[in-house]
Amino acid sequence: RLRPFNRLQVILQHLTMSKHADSTAEVLLEKKGCAGIITLNRPKALNALNISMIRQIYPQIKAWEQDPETFLIIIKGTGGKAFCAGGDIRAITDAGKIGDRLTRDFFREEYTLNNAVGTCKKPYVALIDGITMGGGVGVSIHGHFRVATEKTLFAMPETAIGLFPDVGGGYFLPRLSGRIGYYLALTGCRLKGRDVLKAGIATHFVDSEKLPALEKDLIALKSPSTENVADLLNSYHAKSKADQDKPFVLDEHMEKINSLFSGNSMEEIVKKLKQDGSAFANKELETINKMSPTSLKLALRQLREGASMSLQEVLTMEYRLSQACMKGHDFYEGVRAVLIDKDQAPRWKPAALEEVSDEFVDDCFKSLGNNDLKL
């Protein structure tokens, strides 16, 4: 038999081991007080979403939605640098090169998760502290509340890697004021801190150091309604003074963004930028010229159509586009240039907007029949 001291040692050892094993999990799902808490836990990968994380988060959201003891859901990231920097693009690229089904499964399951966030019956609070891009936007933007901090860095940089601003980008981007969404989608422009709130992407702004206290107060709420959660977030938001008086970074360019990015085609937008000739227009033209011409055309049409669609219709459309990109050239070339070789010199095919035909674009939007995303 173990002596009491040894037994205690074994128990302690076991506890630290199980705690340790737990802390290496890619996503932590726990119930605290009135809240279900999702913690994205791949700090070395900037909490990028992979398929195994998606497969854990989705059923848990659905379970908490049905649980009478869970009143709200909180999602956050670990590591202090990122909330979630995107989807696991490397894994998808590798799968695409060998024709693996992950290129279908990943997007199907990710968009199904985005829809679960968008239709969640419980208040859903995303603490978007740090880098929030692509897939990270998908698991936050469609929920009731998005809390930005001075560390938040938002972008939809997909046109630079031969993709398009997916995860429901076709739904939320055209609904931002003026043509901000079109501008963000086509240029991949990054917004920081309070500007994420001013653009309409975040609903609240709280100092990063106050997030643990906010989380504690959220968890301590007694059977809260959406209004109770909103009241608490509003009270924290009101106390934050960081960058309060700074004008929105896009304010001075809004007039130009609204006129230049209102073209009906990419060619028209480029023509407007060239004709404008201002420093702002020239800089944006330079950015757009680096992007995949195919991605630009897909993204513009995606937003124009998405503007009058439901989130479910948008995600179904985006699934079709994702599969077109998986079969194409630019996605693999973009990932090579930006993430693998990092030479930042992608060779797009076709290389010019004029060479991306309307027929080709139409094809990308066509129904996949039985393979369509069903929500």
Short mmCIF file of C-alpha atoms in Angstrom, two decimals:
data_model
loop_
_atom_site.label_atom_id
_atom_site.label_comp_id
_atom_site.label_asym_id
_atom_site.label_seq_id
_atom_site.Cartn_x
_atom_site.Cartn_y
_atom_site.Cartn_z
CA ARG A 1 0.00 0.00 0.00
CA LEU A 2 1.11 3.57 -0.62
CA ARG A 3 2.07 5.55 2.44
CA PRO A 4 -0.19 8.63 2.87
CA PHE A 5 2.56 11.01 1.78
CA ASN A 6 3.28 8.98 -1.34
CA ARG A 7 -0.40 8.72 -2.10
CA LEU A 8 -0.70 12.51 -1.90
CA GLN A 9 2.31 12.81 -4.17
CA VAL A 10 0.73 10.50 -6.72
CA ILE A 11 -2.56 12.42 -6.58
CA LEU A 12 -0.75 15.75 -6.98
CA GLN A 13 1.32 14.34 -9.81
CA HIS A 14 -1.84 13.08 -11.48
CA LEU A 15 -3.54 16.46 -11.04
CA THR A 16 -0.65 18.41 -12.52
CA MET A 17 -0.46 15.93 -15.37
CA SER A 18 -4.15 16.09 -16.20
CA LYS A 19 -4.02 19.90 -15.86
CA HIS A 20 -1.00 19.92 -18.13
CA ALA A 21 -2.62 17.57 -20.65
CA ASP A 22 -5.65 19.83 -20.65
CA SER A 23 -3.69 23.02 -21.21
CA THR A 24 -2.22 21.54 -24.40
CA ALA A 25 -5.70 21.04 -25.87
CA GLU A 26 -6.21 23.21 -28.96
CA VAL A 27 -9.50 24.51 -27.67
CA LEU A 28 -10.73 24.66 -24.06
CA LEU A 29 -14.46 24.36 -23.45
CA GLU A 30 -15.63 25.05 -19.90
CA LYS A 31 -18.71 26.06 -18.01
CA LYS A 32 -18.19 28.83 -15.43
CA GLY A 33 -21.07 30.43 -13.57
CA CYS A 34 -23.78 31.33 -16.06
CA ALA A 35 -21.44 31.14 -19.06
CA GLY A 36 -20.02 28.63 -21.49
CA ILE A 37 -16.45 29.64 -22.33
CA ILE A 38 -14.58 28.77 -25.52
CA THR A 39 -10.84 29.43 -25.39
CA LEU A 40 -8.86 29.09 -28.61
CA ASN A 41 -5.59 27.63 -27.40
CA ARG A 42 -2.99 27.47 -30.18
CA PRO A 43 -0.98 30.56 -29.21
CA LYS A 44 2.07 29.52 -31.28
CA ALA A 45 -0.17 29.39 -34.36
CA LEU A 46 -1.89 32.65 -33.32
CA ASN A 47 -4.93 30.51 -32.45
CA ALA A 48 -5.59 29.69 -36.11
CA LEU A 49 -8.66 27.47 -36.49
CA ASN A 50 -8.12 23.93 -37.66
CA ILE A 51 -10.78 21.35 -38.40
CA SER A 52 -10.43 19.54 -35.07
CA MET A 53 -11.12 22.80 -33.20
CA ILE A 54 -14.16 23.47 -35.38
CA ARG A 55 -15.42 19.94 -34.66
CA GLN A 56 -15.19 20.58 -30.92
CA ILE A 57 -16.65 24.10 -30.88
CA TYR A 58 -19.70 23.49 -33.06
CA PRO A 59 -21.40 20.74 -31.01
CA GLN A 60 -20.55 22.59 -27.80
CA ILE A 61 -22.30 25.78 -28.96
CA LYS A 62 -25.32 23.68 -29.93
CA ALA A 63 -25.32 21.95 -26.53
CA TRP A 64 -25.00 25.20 -24.58
CA GLU A 65 -27.79 26.69 -26.66
CA GLN A 66 -30.11 23.95 -25.37
CA ASP A 67 -28.82 24.00 -21.79
CA PRO A 68 -31.17 25.92 -19.44
CA GLU A 69 -28.24 26.59 -17.07
CA THR A 70 -26.10 28.33 -19.72
CA PHE A 71 -27.12 31.93 -20.31
CA LEU A 72 -24.32 33.24 -22.47
CA ILE A 73 -21.31 32.11 -24.47
CA ILE A 74 -17.90 33.78 -24.37
CA ILE A 75 -15.15 33.12 -26.93
CA LYS A 76 -11.55 34.29 -26.48
CA GLY A 77 -7.98 33.41 -27.43
CA THR A 78 -4.84 32.66 -25.38
CA GLY A 79 -1.30 33.98 -25.65
CA GLY A 80 -1.94 37.72 -25.63
CA LYS A 81 -1.10 38.22 -29.30
CA ALA A 82 -4.11 37.01 -31.19
CA PHE A 83 -7.78 36.25 -30.77
CA CYS A 84 -7.59 34.13 -33.94
CA ALA A 85 -5.46 34.98 -36.94
CA GLY A 86 -7.50 32.90 -39.40
CA GLY A 87 -8.09 29.39 -40.63
CA ASP A 88 -5.40 26.74 -40.93
CA ILE A 89 -4.48 27.68 -44.49
CA ARG A 90 -1.34 25.53 -44.60
CA ALA A 91 -3.29 22.34 -43.88
CA ILE A 92 -5.87 23.20 -46.56
CA THR A 93 -3.12 23.95 -49.10
CA ASP A 94 -1.39 20.63 -48.44
CA ALA A 95 -4.72 18.81 -48.72
CA GLY A 96 -5.59 20.57 -51.98
CA LYS A 97 -2.34 19.53 -53.61
CA ILE A 98 -3.14 15.85 -53.10
CA GLY A 99 -6.88 16.10 -53.68
CA ASP A 100 -7.69 15.35 -50.03
CA ARG A 101 -11.29 15.88 -48.86
CA LEU A 102 -10.19 18.41 -46.23
CA THR A 103 -10.58 21.09 -48.95
CA ARG A 104 -14.30 20.30 -48.90
CA ASP A 105 -14.78 19.39 -45.24
CA PHE A 106 -12.92 22.36 -43.78
CA PHE A 107 -14.98 25.04 -45.52
CA ARG A 108 -18.24 23.14 -45.10
CA GLU A 109 -17.72 22.73 -41.36
CA GLU A 110 -16.24 26.19 -40.82
CA TYR A 111 -19.19 27.89 -42.53
CA THR A 112 -21.62 25.69 -40.59
CA LEU A 113 -19.92 26.94 -37.42
CA ASN A 114 -20.15 30.57 -38.65
CA ASN A 115 -23.88 30.02 -39.13
CA ALA A 116 -24.21 28.54 -35.63
CA VAL A 117 -22.64 31.74 -34.24
CA GLY A 118 -24.97 33.87 -36.39
CA THR A 119 -28.10 32.02 -35.29
CA CYS A 120 -27.08 31.43 -31.66
CA LYS A 121 -30.06 31.89 -29.34
CA LYS A 122 -27.89 32.76 -26.35
CA PRO A 123 -25.95 36.05 -26.08
CA TYR A 124 -22.58 35.40 -27.71
CA VAL A 125 -19.65 37.57 -26.61
CA ALA A 126 -16.39 37.52 -28.59
CA LEU A 127 -13.38 39.09 -26.88
CA ILE A 128 -11.40 40.01 -30.00
CA ASP A 129 -8.21 41.03 -28.21
CA GLY A 130 -5.25 40.94 -30.62
CA ILE A 131 -5.08 39.75 -34.23
CA THR A 132 -8.51 38.92 -35.63
CA MET A 133 -8.50 37.94 -39.29
CA GLY A 134 -10.29 35.62 -41.68
CA GLY A 135 -11.50 32.58 -39.72
CA GLY A 136 -11.22 34.57 -36.49
CA VAL A 137 -13.68 37.08 -37.89
CA GLY A 138 -16.01 34.21 -38.78
CA VAL A 139 -16.31 33.00 -35.18
CA SER A 140 -16.84 36.51 -33.78
CA ILE A 141 -18.54 38.94 -36.19
CA HIS A 142 -21.85 37.07 -36.49
CA GLY A 143 -22.43 36.93 -32.71
CA HIS A 144 -24.32 39.52 -30.66
CA PHE A 145 -21.30 41.25 -29.13
CA ARG A 146 -17.72 41.84 -30.27
CA VAL A 147 -15.42 43.51 -27.76
CA ALA A 148 -12.34 45.15 -29.28
CA THR A 149 -9.32 46.43 -27.32
CA GLU A 150 -6.35 48.65 -28.13
CA LYS A 151 -4.56 45.44 -29.24
CA THR A 152 -7.19 44.40 -31.79
CA LEU A 153 -5.94 44.15 -35.37
CA PHE A 154 -8.70 43.36 -37.86
CA ALA A 155 -8.32 42.46 -41.52
CA MET A 156 -9.79 40.31 -44.27
CA PRO A 157 -6.57 39.77 -46.26
CA GLU A 158 -7.82 36.95 -48.50
CA THR A 159 -7.45 38.61 -51.93
CA ALA A 160 -3.68 38.60 -51.32
CA ILE A 161 -3.64 34.78 -51.18
CA GLY A 162 -5.96 34.00 -54.07
CA LEU A 163 -9.01 33.52 -51.87
CA PHE A 164 -11.93 35.88 -51.11
CA PRO A 165 -13.21 37.42 -47.84
CA ASP A 166 -15.23 34.38 -46.78
CA VAL A 167 -16.67 33.19 -43.41
CA GLY A 168 -19.74 35.33 -44.12
CA GLY A 169 -17.79 38.33 -45.40
CA GLY A 170 -20.35 38.60 -48.18
CA TYR A 171 -22.93 39.24 -45.48
CA PHE A 172 -21.30 41.65 -43.01
CA LEU A 173 -18.95 43.62 -45.28
CA PRO A 174 -21.57 45.17 -47.61
CA ARG A 175 -23.62 46.08 -44.52
CA LEU A 176 -20.91 48.35 -43.08
CA SER A 177 -21.49 52.07 -43.65
CA GLY A 178 -20.84 53.50 -47.10
CA ARG A 179 -18.36 51.43 -49.11
CA ILE A 180 -16.08 50.60 -46.16
CA GLY A 181 -16.77 46.88 -46.54
CA TYR A 182 -15.89 46.86 -50.24
CA TYR A 183 -12.72 48.77 -49.50
CA LEU A 184 -11.68 46.37 -46.71
CA ALA A 185 -12.51 43.32 -48.84
CA LEU A 186 -10.59 44.35 -51.93
CA THR A 187 -7.51 45.95 -50.32
CA GLY A 188 -7.17 43.83 -47.16
CA CYS A 189 -6.72 47.11 -45.25
CA ARG A 190 -5.95 46.58 -41.54
CA LEU A 191 -7.89 48.36 -38.82
CA LYS A 192 -6.52 48.72 -35.31
CA GLY A 193 -7.96 49.29 -31.85
CA ARG A 194 -10.86 51.69 -31.60
CA ASP A 195 -11.07 51.95 -35.39
CA VAL A 196 -12.46 48.39 -35.38
CA LEU A 197 -15.36 49.75 -33.33
CA LYS A 198 -15.75 52.88 -35.46
CA ALA A 199 -15.94 50.80 -38.63
CA GLY A 200 -18.88 48.90 -37.14
CA ILE A 201 -17.04 45.60 -36.78
CA ALA A 202 -16.87 45.64 -32.96
CA THR A 203 -19.85 46.55 -30.77
CA HIS A 204 -17.78 47.62 -27.73
CA PHE A 205 -14.31 48.82 -26.82
CA VAL A 206 -12.66 47.85 -23.52
CA ASP A 207 -9.05 48.23 -22.38
CA SER A 208 -7.23 44.92 -22.79
CA GLU A 209 -6.17 44.82 -19.12
CA LYS A 210 -9.84 45.07 -18.09
CA LEU A 211 -10.90 41.93 -19.94
CA PRO A 212 -10.31 39.49 -17.04
CA ALA A 213 -12.51 41.66 -14.80
CA LEU A 214 -15.15 41.93 -17.53
CA GLU A 215 -15.14 38.16 -17.98
CA LYS A 216 -15.48 37.65 -14.23
CA ASP A 217 -18.44 40.03 -14.10
CA LEU A 218 -20.09 38.34 -17.09
CA ILE A 219 -19.72 34.91 -15.48
CA ALA A 220 -21.18 36.22 -12.20
CA LEU A 221 -24.41 37.51 -13.79
CA LYS A 222 -27.51 35.75 -12.48
CA SER A 223 -29.67 34.29 -15.29
CA PRO A 224 -28.85 37.25 -17.54
CA SER A 225 -30.87 38.33 -20.56
CA THR A 226 -29.24 39.81 -23.68
CA GLU A 227 -30.08 43.26 -22.22
CA ASN A 228 -28.26 42.46 -18.95
CA VAL A 229 -25.18 41.39 -20.91
CA ALA A 230 -25.40 44.55 -23.05
CA ASP A 231 -25.69 46.74 -19.93
CA LEU A 232 -22.56 45.23 -18.42
CA LEU A 233 -20.60 45.60 -21.67
CA ASN A 234 -21.85 49.19 -22.02
CA SER A 235 -20.64 50.06 -18.52
CA TYR A 236 -17.12 48.75 -19.28
CA HIS A 237 -17.18 50.45 -22.68
CA ALA A 238 -18.12 53.80 -21.09
CA LYS A 239 -15.12 53.63 -18.74
CA SER A 240 -12.56 53.13 -21.48
CA LYS A 241 -10.92 56.38 -22.55
CA ALA A 242 -8.11 55.05 -24.76
CA ASP A 243 -8.01 56.82 -28.17
CA GLN A 244 -11.51 58.09 -27.52
CA ASP A 245 -10.93 61.46 -29.13
CA LYS A 246 -8.92 60.23 -32.09
CA PRO A 247 -10.90 60.48 -35.34
CA PHE A 248 -11.69 57.27 -37.24
CA VAL A 249 -8.62 56.47 -39.38
CA LEU A 250 -10.75 56.28 -42.56
CA ASP A 251 -12.70 59.49 -41.86
CA GLU A 252 -10.54 61.71 -44.05
CA HIS A 253 -10.80 59.20 -46.92
CA MET A 254 -14.49 58.28 -46.60
CA GLU A 255 -15.62 60.50 -49.44
CA LYS A 256 -13.07 58.92 -51.77
CA ILE A 257 -13.78 55.38 -50.51
CA ASN A 258 -17.51 55.87 -51.16
CA SER A 259 -17.03 57.21 -54.67
CA LEU A 260 -14.02 55.18 -55.84
CA PHE A 261 -15.19 51.82 -54.51
CA SER A 262 -18.73 52.11 -55.85
CA GLY A 263 -17.86 50.85 -59.32
CA ASN A 264 -19.97 48.03 -60.77
CA SER A 265 -16.90 46.12 -61.90
CA MET A 266 -13.26 45.82 -60.84
CA GLU A 267 -12.21 47.45 -64.12
CA GLU A 268 -14.42 50.42 -63.28
CA ILE A 269 -12.98 50.71 -59.76
CA VAL A 270 -9.43 50.61 -61.14
CA LYS A 271 -10.33 53.23 -63.76
CA LYS A 272 -11.78 55.51 -61.05
CA LEU A 273 -8.64 55.09 -58.93
CA LYS A 274 -6.39 55.94 -61.90
CA GLN A 275 -8.45 58.97 -62.85
CA ASP A 276 -8.54 60.25 -59.28
CA GLY A 277 -4.77 60.44 -59.05
CA SER A 278 -4.70 61.47 -55.36
CA ALA A 279 -2.06 60.03 -53.02
CA PHE A 280 -4.78 57.89 -51.41
CA ALA A 281 -6.04 56.57 -54.77
CA ASN A 282 -2.52 55.81 -55.98
CA LYS A 283 -1.70 53.90 -52.81
CA GLU A 284 -4.89 51.81 -53.07
CA LEU A 285 -4.26 51.19 -56.77
CA GLU A 286 -0.80 49.89 -55.94
CA THR A 287 -2.32 47.55 -53.32
CA ILE A 288 -5.03 46.28 -55.67
CA ASN A 289 -2.46 45.62 -58.40
CA LYS A 290 -0.75 43.12 -56.08
CA MET A 291 -3.92 41.12 -55.44
CA SER A 292 -5.15 38.09 -57.36
CA PRO A 293 -7.27 39.45 -60.27
CA THR A 294 -9.53 36.41 -59.99
CA SER A 295 -10.00 36.96 -56.24
CA LEU A 296 -10.82 40.64 -56.77
CA LYS A 297 -13.56 39.81 -59.27
CA LEU A 298 -15.00 37.06 -57.09
CA ALA A 299 -14.94 39.28 -53.99
CA LEU A 300 -16.62 42.25 -55.64
CA ARG A 301 -19.45 40.11 -56.96
CA GLN A 302 -19.68 38.21 -53.65
CA LEU A 303 -20.30 41.48 -51.76
CA ARG A 304 -22.66 42.94 -54.36
CA GLU A 305 -24.83 39.80 -54.26
CA GLY A 306 -24.42 39.24 -50.52
CA ALA A 307 -25.79 42.70 -49.76
CA SER A 308 -29.35 41.44 -50.28
CA MET A 309 -28.92 37.83 -49.10
CA SER A 310 -29.47 36.14 -45.73
CA LEU A 311 -26.39 34.87 -43.87
CA GLN A 312 -27.35 31.30 -44.87
CA GLU A 313 -27.58 32.23 -48.56
CA VAL A 314 -24.23 34.03 -48.34
CA LEU A 315 -22.49 31.04 -46.74
CA THR A 316 -23.94 28.72 -49.39
CA MET A 317 -22.63 31.06 -52.10
CA GLU A 318 -19.23 31.30 -50.38
CA TYR A 319 -18.96 27.53 -50.16
CA ARG A 320 -19.32 27.39 -53.96
CA LEU A 321 -16.59 30.00 -54.31
CA SER A 322 -14.30 28.16 -51.87
CA GLN A 323 -14.53 25.03 -53.99
CA ALA A 324 -13.81 27.00 -57.17
CA CYS A 325 -10.69 28.43 -55.50
CA MET A 326 -9.58 24.96 -54.37
CA LYS A 327 -9.70 23.82 -58.01
CA GLY A 328 -7.91 26.90 -59.32
CA HIS A 329 -4.32 28.14 -59.43
CA ASP A 330 -4.18 31.39 -57.48
CA PHE A 331 -4.90 30.09 -53.97
CA TYR A 332 -1.92 27.71 -54.01
CA GLU A 333 0.31 30.34 -55.62
CA GLY A 334 -0.81 33.01 -53.11
CA VAL A 335 -0.14 30.77 -50.13
CA ARG A 336 3.26 29.88 -51.59
CA ALA A 337 4.22 33.54 -52.08
CA VAL A 338 2.86 34.90 -48.79
CA LEU A 339 3.13 32.04 -46.28
CA ILE A 340 5.57 29.40 -47.56
CA ASP A 341 8.40 30.95 -49.62
CA LYS A 342 7.46 34.44 -48.35
CA ASP A 343 8.88 36.06 -51.49
CA GLN A 344 5.70 38.20 -51.71
CA ALA A 345 5.84 37.79 -55.49
CA PRO A 346 2.85 35.70 -56.54
CA ARG A 347 2.50 34.90 -60.24
CA TRP A 348 -1.26 35.08 -60.74
CA LYS A 349 -3.00 33.25 -63.58
CA PRO A 350 -4.68 35.07 -65.26
CA ALA A 351 -2.37 37.99 -64.48
CA ALA A 352 -4.74 40.82 -65.46
CA LEU A 353 -8.34 41.70 -64.57
CA GLU A 354 -9.29 41.86 -68.25
CA GLU A 355 -8.29 38.21 -68.64
CA VAL A 356 -10.70 36.98 -65.94
CA SER A 357 -13.82 36.39 -68.05
CA ASP A 358 -17.38 36.91 -66.91
CA GLU A 359 -18.09 33.30 -67.91
CA PHE A 360 -15.39 32.08 -65.57
CA VAL A 361 -16.75 34.19 -62.71
CA ASP A 362 -20.31 32.99 -63.42
CA ASP A 363 -19.09 29.39 -63.23
CA CYS A 364 -17.62 29.93 -59.76
CA PHE A 365 -21.06 31.00 -58.47
CA LYS A 366 -22.95 28.03 -59.95
CA SER A 367 -24.74 25.55 -57.71
CA LEU A 368 -22.81 22.41 -56.74
CA GLY A 369 -26.05 20.41 -56.78
CA ASN A 370 -25.93 17.69 -54.13
CA ASN A 371 -22.57 19.02 -52.95
CA ASP A 372 -23.93 22.46 -52.05
CA LEU A 373 -23.61 23.58 -48.44
CA LYS A 374 -26.89 22.85 -46.66
CA LEU A 375 -27.64 24.94 -43.59
#
